[in-house]
PDB file of C-alpha atoms in Angstrom:
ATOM      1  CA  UNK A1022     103.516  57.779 111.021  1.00 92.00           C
ATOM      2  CA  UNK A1023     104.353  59.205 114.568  1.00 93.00           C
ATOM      3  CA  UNK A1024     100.927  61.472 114.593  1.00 96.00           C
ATOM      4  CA  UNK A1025      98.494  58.367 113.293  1.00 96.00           C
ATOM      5  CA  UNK A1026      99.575  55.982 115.505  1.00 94.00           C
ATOM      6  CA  UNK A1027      99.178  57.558 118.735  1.00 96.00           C
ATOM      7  CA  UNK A1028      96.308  59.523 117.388  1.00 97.00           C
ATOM      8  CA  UNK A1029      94.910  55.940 116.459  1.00 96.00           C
ATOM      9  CA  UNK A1030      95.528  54.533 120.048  1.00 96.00           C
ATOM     10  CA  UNK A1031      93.498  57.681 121.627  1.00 97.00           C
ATOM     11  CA  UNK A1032      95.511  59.983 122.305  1.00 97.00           C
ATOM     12  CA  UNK A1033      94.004  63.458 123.043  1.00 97.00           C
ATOM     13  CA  UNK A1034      96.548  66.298 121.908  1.00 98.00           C
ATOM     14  CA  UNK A1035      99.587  65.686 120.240  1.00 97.00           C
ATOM     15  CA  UNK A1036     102.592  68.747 121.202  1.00 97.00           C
ATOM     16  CA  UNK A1037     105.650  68.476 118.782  1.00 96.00           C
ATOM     17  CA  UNK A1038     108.733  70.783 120.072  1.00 96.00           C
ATOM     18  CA  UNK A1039     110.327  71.758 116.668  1.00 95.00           C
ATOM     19  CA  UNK A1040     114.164  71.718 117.498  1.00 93.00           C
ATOM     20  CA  UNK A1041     115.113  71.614 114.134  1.00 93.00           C
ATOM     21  CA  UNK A1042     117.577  74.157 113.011  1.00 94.00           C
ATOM     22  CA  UNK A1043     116.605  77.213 110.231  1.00 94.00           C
ATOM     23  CA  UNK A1044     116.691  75.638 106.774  1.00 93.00           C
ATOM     24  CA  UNK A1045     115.792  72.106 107.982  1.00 94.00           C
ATOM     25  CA  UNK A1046     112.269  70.546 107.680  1.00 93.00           C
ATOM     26  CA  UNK A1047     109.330  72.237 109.448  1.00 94.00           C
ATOM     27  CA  UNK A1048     106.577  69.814 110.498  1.00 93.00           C
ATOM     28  CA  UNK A1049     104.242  72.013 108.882  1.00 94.00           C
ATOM     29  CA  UNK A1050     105.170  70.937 105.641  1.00 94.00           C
ATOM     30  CA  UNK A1051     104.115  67.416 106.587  1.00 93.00           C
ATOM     31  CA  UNK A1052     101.520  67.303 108.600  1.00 96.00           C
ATOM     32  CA  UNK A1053      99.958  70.397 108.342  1.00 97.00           C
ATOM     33  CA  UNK A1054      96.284  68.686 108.105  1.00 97.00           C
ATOM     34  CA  UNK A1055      96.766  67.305 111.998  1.00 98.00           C
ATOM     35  CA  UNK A1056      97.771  70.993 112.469  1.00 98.00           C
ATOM     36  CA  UNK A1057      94.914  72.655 110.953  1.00 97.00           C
ATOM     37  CA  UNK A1058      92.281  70.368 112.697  1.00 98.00           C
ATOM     38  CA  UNK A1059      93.849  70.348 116.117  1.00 97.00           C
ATOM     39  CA  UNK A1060      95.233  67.336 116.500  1.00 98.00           C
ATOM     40  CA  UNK A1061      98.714  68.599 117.007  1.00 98.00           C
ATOM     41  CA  UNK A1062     100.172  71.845 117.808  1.00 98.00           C
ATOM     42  CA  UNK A1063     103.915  72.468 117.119  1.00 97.00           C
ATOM     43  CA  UNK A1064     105.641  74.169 119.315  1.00 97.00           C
ATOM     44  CA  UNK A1065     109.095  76.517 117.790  1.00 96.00           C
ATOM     45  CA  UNK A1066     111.836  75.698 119.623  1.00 96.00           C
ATOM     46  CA  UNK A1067     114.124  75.540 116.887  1.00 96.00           C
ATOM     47  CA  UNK A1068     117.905  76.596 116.961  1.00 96.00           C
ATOM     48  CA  UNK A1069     118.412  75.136 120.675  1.00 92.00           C
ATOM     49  CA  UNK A1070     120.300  71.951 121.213  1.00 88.00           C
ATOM     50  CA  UNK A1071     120.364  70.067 124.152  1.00 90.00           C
ATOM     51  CA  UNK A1072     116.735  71.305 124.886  1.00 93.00           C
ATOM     52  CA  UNK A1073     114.599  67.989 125.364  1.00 92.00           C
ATOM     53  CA  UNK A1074     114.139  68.749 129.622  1.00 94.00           C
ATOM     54  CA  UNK A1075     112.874  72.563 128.652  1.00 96.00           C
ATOM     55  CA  UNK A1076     110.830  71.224 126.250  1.00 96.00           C
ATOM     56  CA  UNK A1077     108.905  68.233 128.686  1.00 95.00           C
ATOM     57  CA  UNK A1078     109.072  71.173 131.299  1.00 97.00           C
ATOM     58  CA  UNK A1079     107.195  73.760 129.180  1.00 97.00           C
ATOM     59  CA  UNK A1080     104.988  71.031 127.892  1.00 97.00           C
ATOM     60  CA  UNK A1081     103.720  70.138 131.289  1.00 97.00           C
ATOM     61  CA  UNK A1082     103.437  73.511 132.524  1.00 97.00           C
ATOM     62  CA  UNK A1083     101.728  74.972 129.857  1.00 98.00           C
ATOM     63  CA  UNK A1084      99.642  71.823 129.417  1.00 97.00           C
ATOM     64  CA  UNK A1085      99.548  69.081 132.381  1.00 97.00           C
ATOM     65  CA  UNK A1086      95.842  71.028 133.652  1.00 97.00           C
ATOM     66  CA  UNK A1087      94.216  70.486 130.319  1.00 97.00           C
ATOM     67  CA  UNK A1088      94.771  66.372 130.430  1.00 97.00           C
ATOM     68  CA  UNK A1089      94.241  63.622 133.151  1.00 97.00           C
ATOM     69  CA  UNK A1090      97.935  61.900 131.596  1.00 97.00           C
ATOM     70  CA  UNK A1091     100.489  63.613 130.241  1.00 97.00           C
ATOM     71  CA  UNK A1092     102.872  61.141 128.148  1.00 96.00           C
ATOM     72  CA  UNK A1093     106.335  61.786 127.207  1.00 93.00           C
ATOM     73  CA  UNK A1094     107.221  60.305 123.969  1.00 90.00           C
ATOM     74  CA  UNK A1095     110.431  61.338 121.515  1.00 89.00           C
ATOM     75  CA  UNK A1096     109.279  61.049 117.833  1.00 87.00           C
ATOM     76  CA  UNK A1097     111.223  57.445 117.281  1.00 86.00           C
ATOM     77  CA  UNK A1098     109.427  56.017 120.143  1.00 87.00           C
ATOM     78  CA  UNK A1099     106.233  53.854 119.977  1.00 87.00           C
ATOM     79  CA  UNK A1100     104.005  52.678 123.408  1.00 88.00           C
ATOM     80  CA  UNK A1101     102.648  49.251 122.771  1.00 84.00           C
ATOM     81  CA  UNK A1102      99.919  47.352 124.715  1.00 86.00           C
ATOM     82  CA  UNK A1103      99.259  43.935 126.376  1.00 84.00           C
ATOM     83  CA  UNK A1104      95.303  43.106 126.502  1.00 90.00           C
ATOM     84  CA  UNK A1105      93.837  46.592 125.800  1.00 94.00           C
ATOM     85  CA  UNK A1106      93.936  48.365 122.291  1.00 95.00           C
ATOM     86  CA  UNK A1107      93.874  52.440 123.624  1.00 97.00           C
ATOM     87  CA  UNK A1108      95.880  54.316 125.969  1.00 96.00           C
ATOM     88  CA  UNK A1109      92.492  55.635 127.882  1.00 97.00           C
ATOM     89  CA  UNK A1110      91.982  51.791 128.436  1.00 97.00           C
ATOM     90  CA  UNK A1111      95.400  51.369 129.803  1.00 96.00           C
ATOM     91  CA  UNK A1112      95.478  54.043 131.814  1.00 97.00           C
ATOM     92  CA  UNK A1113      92.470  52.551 133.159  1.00 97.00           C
ATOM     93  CA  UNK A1114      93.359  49.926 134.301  1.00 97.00           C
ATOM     94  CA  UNK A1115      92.961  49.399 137.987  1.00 97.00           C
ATOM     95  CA  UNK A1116      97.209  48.562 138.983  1.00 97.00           C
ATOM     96  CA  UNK A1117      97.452  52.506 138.037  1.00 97.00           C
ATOM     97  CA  UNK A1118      94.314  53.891 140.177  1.00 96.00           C
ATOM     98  CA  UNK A1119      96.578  54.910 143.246  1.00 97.00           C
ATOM     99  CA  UNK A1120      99.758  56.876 141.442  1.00 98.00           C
ATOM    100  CA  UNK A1121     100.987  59.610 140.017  1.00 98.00           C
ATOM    101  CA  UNK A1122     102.774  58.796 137.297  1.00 97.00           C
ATOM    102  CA  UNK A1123     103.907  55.703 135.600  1.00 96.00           C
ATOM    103  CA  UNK A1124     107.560  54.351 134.414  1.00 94.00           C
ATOM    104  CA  UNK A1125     107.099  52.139 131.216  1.00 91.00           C
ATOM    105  CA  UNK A1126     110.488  50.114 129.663  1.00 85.00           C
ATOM    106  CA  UNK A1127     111.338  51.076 126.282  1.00 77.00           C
ATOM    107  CA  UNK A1128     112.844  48.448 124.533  1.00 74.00           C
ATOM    108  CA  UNK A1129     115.575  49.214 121.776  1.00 75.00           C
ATOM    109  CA  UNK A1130     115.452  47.079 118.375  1.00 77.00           C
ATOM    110  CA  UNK A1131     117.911  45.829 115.941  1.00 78.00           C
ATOM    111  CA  UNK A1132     118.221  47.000 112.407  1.00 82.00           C
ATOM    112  CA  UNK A1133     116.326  43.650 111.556  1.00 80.00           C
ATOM    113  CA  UNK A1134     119.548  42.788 108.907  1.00 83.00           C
ATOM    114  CA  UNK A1135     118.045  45.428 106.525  1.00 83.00           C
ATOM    115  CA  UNK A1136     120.606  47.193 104.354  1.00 84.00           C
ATOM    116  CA  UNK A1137     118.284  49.554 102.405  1.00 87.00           C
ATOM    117  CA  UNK A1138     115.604  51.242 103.162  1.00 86.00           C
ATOM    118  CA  UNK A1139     112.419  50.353 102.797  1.00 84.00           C
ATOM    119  CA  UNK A1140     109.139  51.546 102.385  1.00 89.00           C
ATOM    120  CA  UNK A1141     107.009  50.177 104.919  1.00 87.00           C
ATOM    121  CA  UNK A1142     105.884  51.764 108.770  1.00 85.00           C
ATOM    122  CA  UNK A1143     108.677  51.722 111.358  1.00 83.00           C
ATOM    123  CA  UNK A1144     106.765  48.945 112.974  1.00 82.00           C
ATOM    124  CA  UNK A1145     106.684  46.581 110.301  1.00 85.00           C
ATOM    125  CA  UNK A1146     110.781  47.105 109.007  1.00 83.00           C
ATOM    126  CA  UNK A1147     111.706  46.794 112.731  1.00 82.00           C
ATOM    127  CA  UNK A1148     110.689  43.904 114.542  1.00 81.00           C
ATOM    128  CA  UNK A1149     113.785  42.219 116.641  1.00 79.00           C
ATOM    129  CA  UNK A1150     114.487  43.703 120.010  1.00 76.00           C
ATOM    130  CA  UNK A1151     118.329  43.933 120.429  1.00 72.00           C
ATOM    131  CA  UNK A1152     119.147  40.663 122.615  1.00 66.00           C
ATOM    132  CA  UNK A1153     120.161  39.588 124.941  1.00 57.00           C
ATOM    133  CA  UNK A1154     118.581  42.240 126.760  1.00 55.00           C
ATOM    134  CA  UNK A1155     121.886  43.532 128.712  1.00 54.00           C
ATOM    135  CA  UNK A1156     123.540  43.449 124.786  1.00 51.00           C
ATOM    136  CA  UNK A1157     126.030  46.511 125.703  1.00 54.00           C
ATOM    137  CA  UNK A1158     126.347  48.410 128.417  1.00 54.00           C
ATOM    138  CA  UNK A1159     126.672  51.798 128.283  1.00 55.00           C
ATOM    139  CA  UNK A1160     127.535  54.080 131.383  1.00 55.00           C
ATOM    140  CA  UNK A1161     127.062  50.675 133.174  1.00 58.00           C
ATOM    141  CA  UNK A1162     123.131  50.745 132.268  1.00 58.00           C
ATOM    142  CA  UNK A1163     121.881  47.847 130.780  1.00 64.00           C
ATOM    143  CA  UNK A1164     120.088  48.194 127.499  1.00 63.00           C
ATOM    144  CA  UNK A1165     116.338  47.851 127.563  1.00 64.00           C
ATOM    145  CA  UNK A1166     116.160  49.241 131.175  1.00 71.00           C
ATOM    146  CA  UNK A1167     114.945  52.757 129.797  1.00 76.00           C
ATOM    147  CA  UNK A1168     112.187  54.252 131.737  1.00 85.00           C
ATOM    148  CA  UNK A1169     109.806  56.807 129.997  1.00 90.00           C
ATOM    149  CA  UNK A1170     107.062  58.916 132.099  1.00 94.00           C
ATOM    150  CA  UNK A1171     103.679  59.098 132.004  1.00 97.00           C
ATOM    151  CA  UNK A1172     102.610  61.456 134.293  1.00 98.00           C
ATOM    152  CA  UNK A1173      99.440  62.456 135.314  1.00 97.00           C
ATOM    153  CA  UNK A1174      97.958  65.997 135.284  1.00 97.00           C
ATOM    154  CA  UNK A1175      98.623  69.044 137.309  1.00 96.00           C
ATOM    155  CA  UNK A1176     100.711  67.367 139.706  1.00 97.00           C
ATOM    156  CA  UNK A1177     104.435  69.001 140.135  1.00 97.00           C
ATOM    157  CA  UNK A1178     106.959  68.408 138.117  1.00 97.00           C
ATOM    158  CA  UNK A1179     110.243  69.159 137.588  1.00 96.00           C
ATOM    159  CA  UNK A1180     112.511  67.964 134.541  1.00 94.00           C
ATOM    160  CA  UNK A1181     116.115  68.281 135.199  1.00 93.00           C
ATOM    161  CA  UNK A1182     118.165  65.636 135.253  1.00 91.00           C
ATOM    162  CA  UNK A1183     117.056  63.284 132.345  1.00 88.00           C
ATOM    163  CA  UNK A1184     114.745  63.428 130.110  1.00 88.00           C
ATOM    164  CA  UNK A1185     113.184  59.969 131.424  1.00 88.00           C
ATOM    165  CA  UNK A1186     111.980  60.799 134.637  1.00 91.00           C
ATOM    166  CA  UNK A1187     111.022  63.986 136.228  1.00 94.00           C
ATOM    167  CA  UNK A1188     113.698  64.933 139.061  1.00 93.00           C
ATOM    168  CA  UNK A1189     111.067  65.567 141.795  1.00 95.00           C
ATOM    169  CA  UNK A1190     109.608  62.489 144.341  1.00 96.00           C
ATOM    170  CA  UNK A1191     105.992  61.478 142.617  1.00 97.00           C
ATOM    171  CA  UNK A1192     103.961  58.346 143.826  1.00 98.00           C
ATOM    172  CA  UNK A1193     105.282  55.913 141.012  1.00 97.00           C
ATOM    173  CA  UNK A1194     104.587  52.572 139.504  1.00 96.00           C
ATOM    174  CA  UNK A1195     106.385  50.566 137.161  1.00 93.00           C
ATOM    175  CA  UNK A1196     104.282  49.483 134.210  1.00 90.00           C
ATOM    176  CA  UNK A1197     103.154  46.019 136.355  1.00 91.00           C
ATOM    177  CA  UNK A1198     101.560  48.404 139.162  1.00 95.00           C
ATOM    178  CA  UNK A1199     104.571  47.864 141.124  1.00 94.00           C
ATOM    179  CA  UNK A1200     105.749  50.716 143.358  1.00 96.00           C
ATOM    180  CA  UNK A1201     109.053  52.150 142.279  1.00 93.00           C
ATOM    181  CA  UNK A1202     111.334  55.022 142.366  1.00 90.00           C
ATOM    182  CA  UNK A1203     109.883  57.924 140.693  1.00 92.00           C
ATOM    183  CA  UNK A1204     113.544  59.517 140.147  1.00 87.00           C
ATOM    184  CA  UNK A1205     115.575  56.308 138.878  1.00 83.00           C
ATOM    185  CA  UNK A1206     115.670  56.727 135.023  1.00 77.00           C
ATOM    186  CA  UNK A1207     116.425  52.722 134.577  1.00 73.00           C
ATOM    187  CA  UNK A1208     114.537  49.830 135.998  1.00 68.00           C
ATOM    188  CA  UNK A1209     114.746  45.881 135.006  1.00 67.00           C
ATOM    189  CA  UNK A1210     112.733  45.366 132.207  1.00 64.00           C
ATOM    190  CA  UNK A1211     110.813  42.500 133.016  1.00 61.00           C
TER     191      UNK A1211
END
């Protein structure tokens, strides 16, 4: 589900880091089509914990001179659009043309009441974003002020603080256009 729908909204290249420990699931045996044509390359890093800032690092080093934008998605986590349908049209769009890089909320949703599971595309079973938008506080950061990175290419980078913002100073917008911290991993969403 993860591979078609950002395959479906443009994207280029699709690296999976496999941290999956021997005798768990390889990606392989599931999408091994997208693997075989190109669309994704999986990358072994199984049998490390606690290795999501090596991964981004290695991805963007090996990687970041091959692509104009490099995004940095986890597996549960979807981009969505406001008045354009692909990511090449959003990353288009003229609030980004000065910047480096680009900090976009993620918003967290609710288990939408369901009790079992059901058969339908993460999308569709989970619809209600938790609310009100400061719901808990955790580490006194609100909830739904999570930053994720899209960064363009062959820039530097470094990844070692958090895995939602490169630790280095990078010309930065919010996803408005708005200038704003490139190394602050939480902004207001808005």
């Amino acid at each position: 589900e993860y591979v078609d729908f950002y395959l479906g909204i443009g994207v280029d290249k699709i690296f999976l880091y496999d941290n999956n420990y021997d005798g768990e699931e390889y990606f392989e045996d599931v999408i091994n089509e997208y693997i075989s044509n190109g669309s994704v390359e999986v990358v072994n890093f199984r049998n490390q914990s606690y290795c999501q800032l090596k991964a981004y690092q290695d991805c963007y080093d090996k990687h970041s001179s091959e692509y104009d934008w490099c995004c940095f998605f986890d597996i549960d986590e979807f981009i969505a659009f406001q008045n354009v349908k692909t990511i090449k049209e959003w990353l288009s769009l003229p609030i980004y043309s000065d910047y480096d890089m680009i900090h976009i909320n993620f918003l967290i949703f609710n288990d939408n009441n369901l009790i079992k599971y059901e058969n339908k595309p993460v999308l569709e079973r989970f619809t209600n974003v938790v609310k009100p938008l400061n719901f808990s506080k955790r580490n006194d950061i609100i909830e739904n002020n999570h930053i994720k990175s899209v960064i363009k290419g062959n820039i530097h980078v470094e990844w070692k603080e958090t895995p939602h913002t490169p630790s280095n100073e990078i010309n930065c917008c919010d996803g408005n256009g708005k200038k704003c911290d490139s190394r602050k991993p939480f902004i207001p969403f808005n």
